[in-house]
């Protein structure tokens, strides 16, 4: 729906004006806008300088007027009612069949899995793009193999140095390297899990998108958000008062907030915010997906929203279903069957099936995924969701295989390691996570969020159990 808010004569936010436009052209093509019209505007933008603010901004607005091509095969709504109408089938409850003690163990497993997977991927997070002729996954393999042949496939946290660094690039996040790791280092993947928990503690299952926005303003500095979240944060401050309440929700143009000058609206930023919504609804993927939708629409649309719904539903299902393929299908049941994400996940399942779901064939599977989905940006929702799916299907009941395959897949390594670890931990529980992965964190998480910096990971899990128990009672699960 077209907004009546005045056009803003400058492109700004996460990147430079011309780079924002570059990403908008790509995003518009992926959404199915007519290619010839997009390319005409791309050529027009190429002739301008970064200082031509008004003209560059005008081109962005012109792009939004380009219609979708008639042969675009996907149907991708962003409102919840339409999303649900486009699902393949109704998703039944998969209620958990155990008591509070097992739920507590599964919840701690999910939190520990998320933290360990995130910590594993953090040092190679900046290897997401191709570099010196190496793909993202090749950079990781070369970095580790140059240290010693036994370092790859991954069997431990990432070492801080490698002889291959001049070719691959250096790792980052020193506190998460093998030599230094002693806690879960602050990370956006973890901060959003914490913020969602705070929202649920304060507002319960009736929370609104405005409540999430208010939590961002309260607990997240502008420098701690990225890509789509940066643009949404900026849009909120441009157009609306700083104080949001649940009553504000209906008065805010969330579509404008999520899309205005935001070419990152289908990137991974919402998908990494899924976890606490899944923790809040064990055995109820549909409710978890609805919670995720309320969060995601603040900064994303279409497949950006579906990625968060998909992952939240998988986590919720994981508490009740021990089979990763069934968990993935429970996630798919919450998103439109005619969407790109649905198709990309189905294709990934087929690739893994062709390789017998064998972890020993992970490199062949990753090669196929790169061939199929490598056209997406390294931090897009769809390609990274595919890596999550592959890691779950190939890792099966082996925690180490699951999180390491997720990270060896490259692209957004800390996000994918965290998501896989979270789902796996919900499925299997704390005892199944090897001490070699959990012990180095010393049950300690830093997040930069008040009351969570530091905090015991066990306390985070305890709070999630309390939230889930309360919601289950209130919704008669």
mmCIF file of N, CA and C in Angstrom, residues 332-401:
data_model
loop_
_atom_site.group_PDB
_atom_site.id
_atom_site.type_symbol
_atom_site.label_atom_id
_atom_site.label_comp_id
_atom_site.label_asym_id
_atom_site.label_seq_id
_atom_site.Cartn_x
_atom_site.Cartn_y
_atom_site.Cartn_z
ATOM 1 N N UNK A 332 7.781 -25.431 7.417
ATOM 2 C CA UNK A 332 7.251 -25.106 6.088
ATOM 3 C C UNK A 332 5.737 -24.928 6.115
ATOM 4 N N UNK A 333 5.060 -25.639 7.000
ATOM 5 C CA UNK A 333 3.602 -25.563 7.075
ATOM 6 C C UNK A 333 3.102 -24.190 7.490
ATOM 7 N N UNK A 334 4.017 -23.312 7.952
ATOM 8 C CA UNK A 334 3.619 -21.982 8.412
ATOM 9 C C UNK A 334 3.873 -20.887 7.386
ATOM 10 N N UNK A 335 4.421 -21.214 6.228
ATOM 11 C CA UNK A 335 4.732 -20.169 5.250
ATOM 12 C C UNK A 335 4.047 -20.461 3.919
ATOM 13 N N UNK A 336 3.888 -19.458 3.061
ATOM 14 C CA UNK A 336 3.180 -19.659 1.791
ATOM 15 C C UNK A 336 3.862 -20.693 0.896
ATOM 16 N N UNK A 337 3.075 -21.617 0.402
ATOM 17 C CA UNK A 337 3.647 -22.680 -0.422
ATOM 18 C C UNK A 337 4.057 -22.186 -1.803
ATOM 19 N N UNK A 338 3.600 -21.013 -2.204
ATOM 20 C CA UNK A 338 4.012 -20.456 -3.488
ATOM 21 C C UNK A 338 5.066 -19.358 -3.333
ATOM 22 N N UNK A 339 5.815 -19.407 -2.237
ATOM 23 C CA UNK A 339 6.882 -18.438 -1.999
ATOM 24 C C UNK A 339 8.224 -18.991 -2.442
ATOM 25 N N UNK A 340 9.174 -18.091 -2.646
ATOM 26 C CA UNK A 340 10.533 -18.513 -2.997
ATOM 27 C C UNK A 340 11.170 -19.314 -1.869
ATOM 28 N N UNK A 341 10.947 -18.907 -0.630
ATOM 29 C CA UNK A 341 11.558 -19.639 0.480
ATOM 30 C C UNK A 341 11.036 -21.070 0.539
ATOM 31 N N UNK A 342 9.753 -21.250 0.378
ATOM 32 C CA UNK A 342 9.188 -22.597 0.395
ATOM 33 C C UNK A 342 9.842 -23.451 -0.685
ATOM 34 N N UNK A 343 9.949 -22.898 -1.883
ATOM 35 C CA UNK A 343 10.557 -23.649 -2.982
ATOM 36 C C UNK A 343 12.030 -23.941 -2.713
ATOM 37 N N UNK A 344 12.756 -22.962 -2.184
ATOM 38 C CA UNK A 344 14.188 -23.150 -1.927
ATOM 39 C C UNK A 344 14.426 -24.205 -0.850
ATOM 40 N N UNK A 345 13.584 -24.220 0.166
ATOM 41 C CA UNK A 345 13.719 -25.241 1.215
ATOM 42 C C UNK A 345 13.372 -26.620 0.669
ATOM 43 N N UNK A 346 12.300 -26.710 -0.113
ATOM 44 C CA UNK A 346 11.951 -27.996 -0.719
ATOM 45 C C UNK A 346 13.084 -28.515 -1.604
ATOM 46 N N UNK A 347 13.700 -27.624 -2.368
ATOM 47 C CA UNK A 347 14.822 -28.042 -3.217
ATOM 48 C C UNK A 347 16.006 -28.521 -2.377
ATOM 49 N N UNK A 348 16.239 -27.865 -1.254
ATOM 50 C CA UNK A 348 17.337 -28.271 -0.372
ATOM 51 C C UNK A 348 17.073 -29.642 0.230
ATOM 52 N N UNK A 349 15.846 -29.895 0.634
ATOM 53 C CA UNK A 349 15.492 -31.224 1.137
ATOM 54 C C UNK A 349 15.770 -32.278 0.066
ATOM 55 N N UNK A 350 15.386 -31.978 -1.177
ATOM 56 C CA UNK A 350 15.603 -32.934 -2.271
ATOM 57 C C UNK A 350 17.089 -33.191 -2.494
ATOM 58 N N UNK A 351 17.900 -32.148 -2.406
ATOM 59 C CA UNK A 351 19.352 -32.312 -2.573
ATOM 60 C C UNK A 351 19.902 -33.226 -1.480
ATOM 61 N N UNK A 352 19.510 -32.977 -0.244
ATOM 62 C CA UNK A 352 19.989 -33.814 0.867
ATOM 63 C C UNK A 352 19.522 -35.255 0.710
ATOM 64 N N UNK A 353 18.308 -35.420 0.234
ATOM 65 C CA UNK A 353 17.773 -36.768 0.018
ATOM 66 C C UNK A 353 18.576 -37.505 -1.042
ATOM 67 N N UNK A 354 18.927 -36.815 -2.120
ATOM 68 C CA UNK A 354 19.727 -37.427 -3.182
ATOM 69 C C UNK A 354 21.075 -37.909 -2.673
ATOM 70 N N UNK A 355 21.562 -37.288 -1.611
ATOM 71 C CA UNK A 355 22.833 -37.690 -1.011
ATOM 72 C C UNK A 355 22.623 -38.555 0.231
ATOM 73 N N UNK A 356 21.424 -39.120 0.357
ATOM 74 C CA UNK A 356 21.152 -40.073 1.425
ATOM 75 C C UNK A 356 21.192 -39.492 2.820
ATOM 76 N N UNK A 357 21.075 -38.170 2.947
ATOM 77 C CA UNK A 357 21.148 -37.492 4.243
ATOM 78 C C UNK A 357 22.435 -37.868 4.986
ATOM 79 N N UNK A 358 23.499 -38.104 4.229
ATOM 80 C CA UNK A 358 24.776 -38.535 4.823
ATOM 81 C C UNK A 358 25.673 -37.340 5.105
ATOM 82 N N UNK A 359 26.110 -37.228 6.352
ATOM 83 C CA UNK A 359 26.995 -36.130 6.741
ATOM 84 C C UNK A 359 28.322 -36.192 6.003
ATOM 85 N N UNK A 360 28.748 -37.390 5.625
ATOM 86 C CA UNK A 360 30.019 -37.538 4.899
ATOM 87 C C UNK A 360 29.985 -36.871 3.529
ATOM 88 N N UNK A 361 28.795 -36.577 3.025
ATOM 89 C CA UNK A 361 28.668 -35.944 1.715
ATOM 90 C C UNK A 361 28.297 -34.464 1.824
ATOM 91 N N UNK A 362 28.653 -33.853 2.963
ATOM 92 C CA UNK A 362 28.236 -32.467 3.193
ATOM 93 C C UNK A 362 28.817 -31.519 2.153
ATOM 94 N N UNK A 363 30.046 -31.776 1.696
ATOM 95 C CA UNK A 363 30.629 -30.837 0.728
ATOM 96 C C UNK A 363 29.892 -30.887 -0.611
ATOM 97 N N UNK A 364 29.493 -32.063 -1.033
ATOM 98 C CA UNK A 364 28.727 -32.169 -2.278
ATOM 99 C C UNK A 364 27.383 -31.473 -2.139
ATOM 100 N N UNK A 365 26.758 -31.609 -0.966
ATOM 101 C CA UNK A 365 25.481 -30.941 -0.715
ATOM 102 C C UNK A 365 25.668 -29.426 -0.739
ATOM 103 N N UNK A 366 26.712 -28.949 -0.072
ATOM 104 C CA UNK A 366 26.967 -27.507 -0.051
ATOM 105 C C UNK A 366 27.236 -26.976 -1.453
ATOM 106 N N UNK A 367 27.976 -27.737 -2.258
ATOM 107 C CA UNK A 367 28.221 -27.321 -3.643
ATOM 108 C C UNK A 367 26.905 -27.145 -4.394
ATOM 109 N N UNK A 368 25.991 -28.053 -4.197
ATOM 110 C CA UNK A 368 24.693 -27.986 -4.880
ATOM 111 C C UNK A 368 23.894 -26.761 -4.405
ATOM 112 N N UNK A 369 23.948 -26.498 -3.122
ATOM 113 C CA UNK A 369 23.230 -25.333 -2.589
ATOM 114 C C UNK A 369 23.826 -24.049 -3.147
ATOM 115 N N UNK A 370 25.135 -23.985 -3.249
ATOM 116 C CA UNK A 370 25.776 -22.796 -3.821
ATOM 117 C C UNK A 370 25.381 -22.624 -5.287
ATOM 118 N N UNK A 371 25.302 -23.709 -6.007
ATOM 119 C CA UNK A 371 24.871 -23.632 -7.410
ATOM 120 C C UNK A 371 23.426 -23.141 -7.520
ATOM 121 N N UNK A 372 22.591 -23.621 -6.630
ATOM 122 C CA UNK A 372 21.161 -23.323 -6.689
ATOM 123 C C UNK A 372 20.832 -21.946 -6.132
ATOM 124 N N UNK A 373 21.510 -21.517 -5.064
ATOM 125 C CA UNK A 373 21.112 -20.313 -4.337
ATOM 126 C C UNK A 373 22.221 -19.280 -4.178
ATOM 127 N N UNK A 374 23.319 -19.497 -4.866
ATOM 128 C CA UNK A 374 24.446 -18.581 -4.735
ATOM 129 C C UNK A 374 24.209 -17.199 -5.300
ATOM 130 N N UNK A 375 23.104 -17.003 -6.023
ATOM 131 C CA UNK A 375 22.811 -15.677 -6.574
ATOM 132 C C UNK A 375 22.317 -14.711 -5.504
ATOM 133 N N UNK A 376 21.874 -15.233 -4.380
ATOM 134 C CA UNK A 376 21.420 -14.362 -3.299
ATOM 135 C C UNK A 376 22.605 -13.698 -2.604
ATOM 136 N N UNK A 377 22.330 -12.565 -1.952
ATOM 137 C CA UNK A 377 23.350 -11.911 -1.135
ATOM 138 C C UNK A 377 23.760 -12.862 -0.007
ATOM 139 N N UNK A 378 25.019 -12.818 0.447
ATOM 140 C CA UNK A 378 25.466 -13.736 1.498
ATOM 141 C C UNK A 378 24.656 -13.684 2.790
ATOM 142 N N UNK A 379 23.928 -12.581 3.020
ATOM 143 C CA UNK A 379 23.105 -12.535 4.231
ATOM 144 C C UNK A 379 21.612 -12.432 3.882
ATOM 145 N N UNK A 380 21.219 -13.016 2.773
ATOM 146 C CA UNK A 380 19.801 -13.126 2.444
ATOM 147 C C UNK A 380 19.172 -14.225 3.286
ATOM 148 N N UNK A 381 17.867 -14.143 3.445
ATOM 149 C CA UNK A 381 17.145 -15.170 4.205
ATOM 150 C C UNK A 381 17.242 -16.543 3.554
ATOM 151 N N UNK A 382 16.963 -16.632 2.253
ATOM 152 C CA UNK A 382 16.706 -17.930 1.635
ATOM 153 C C UNK A 382 17.916 -18.846 1.578
ATOM 154 N N UNK A 383 19.056 -18.331 1.143
ATOM 155 C CA UNK A 383 20.231 -19.195 1.032
ATOM 156 C C UNK A 383 20.715 -19.660 2.398
ATOM 157 N N UNK A 384 20.609 -18.791 3.394
ATOM 158 C CA UNK A 384 21.036 -19.183 4.737
ATOM 159 C C UNK A 384 20.053 -20.154 5.377
ATOM 160 N N UNK A 385 18.761 -19.974 5.104
ATOM 161 C CA UNK A 385 17.784 -20.961 5.581
ATOM 162 C C UNK A 385 18.073 -22.332 4.988
ATOM 163 N N UNK A 386 18.510 -22.351 3.732
ATOM 164 C CA UNK A 386 18.856 -23.623 3.091
ATOM 165 C C UNK A 386 20.019 -24.303 3.811
ATOM 166 N N UNK A 387 21.011 -23.526 4.236
ATOM 167 C CA UNK A 387 22.140 -24.107 4.975
ATOM 168 C C UNK A 387 21.673 -24.656 6.321
ATOM 169 N N UNK A 388 20.759 -23.965 6.982
ATOM 170 C CA UNK A 388 20.202 -24.458 8.244
ATOM 171 C C UNK A 388 19.518 -25.808 8.022
ATOM 172 N N UNK A 389 18.713 -25.883 6.985
ATOM 173 C CA UNK A 389 17.994 -27.124 6.675
ATOM 174 C C UNK A 389 18.970 -28.258 6.381
ATOM 175 N N UNK A 390 19.976 -27.976 5.562
ATOM 176 C CA UNK A 390 20.959 -29.011 5.220
ATOM 177 C C UNK A 390 21.714 -29.495 6.453
ATOM 178 N N UNK A 391 22.098 -28.573 7.333
ATOM 179 C CA UNK A 391 22.840 -28.958 8.538
ATOM 180 C C UNK A 391 21.999 -29.840 9.445
ATOM 181 N N UNK A 392 20.721 -29.525 9.572
ATOM 182 C CA UNK A 392 19.841 -30.355 10.396
ATOM 183 C C UNK A 392 19.664 -31.744 9.795
ATOM 184 N N UNK A 393 19.466 -31.802 8.484
ATOM 185 C CA UNK A 393 19.223 -33.087 7.829
ATOM 186 C C UNK A 393 20.473 -33.950 7.761
ATOM 187 N N UNK A 394 21.633 -33.354 7.575
ATOM 188 C CA UNK A 394 22.869 -34.129 7.507
ATOM 189 C C UNK A 394 23.417 -34.426 8.901
ATOM 190 N N UNK A 395 23.212 -33.497 9.836
ATOM 191 C CA UNK A 395 23.716 -33.696 11.190
ATOM 192 C C UNK A 395 22.918 -34.720 11.967
ATOM 193 N N UNK A 396 21.607 -34.801 11.672
ATOM 194 C CA UNK A 396 20.719 -35.748 12.358
ATOM 195 C C UNK A 396 20.864 -35.637 13.879
ATOM 196 N N UNK A 397 21.232 -36.711 14.570
ATOM 197 C CA UNK A 397 21.271 -36.666 16.038
ATOM 198 C C UNK A 397 22.666 -36.377 16.591
ATOM 199 N N UNK A 398 23.571 -35.872 15.746
ATOM 200 C CA UNK A 398 24.936 -35.548 16.158
ATOM 201 C C UNK A 398 25.078 -34.025 16.226
ATOM 202 N N UNK A 399 25.139 -33.492 17.444
ATOM 203 C CA UNK A 399 25.197 -32.036 17.626
ATOM 204 C C UNK A 399 26.396 -31.427 16.916
ATOM 205 N N UNK A 400 27.565 -32.046 17.096
ATOM 206 C CA UNK A 400 28.778 -31.494 16.492
ATOM 207 C C UNK A 400 28.670 -31.430 14.977
ATOM 208 N N UNK A 401 28.180 -32.472 14.364
ATOM 209 C CA UNK A 401 28.033 -32.459 12.906
ATOM 210 C C UNK A 401 27.060 -31.370 12.467
#
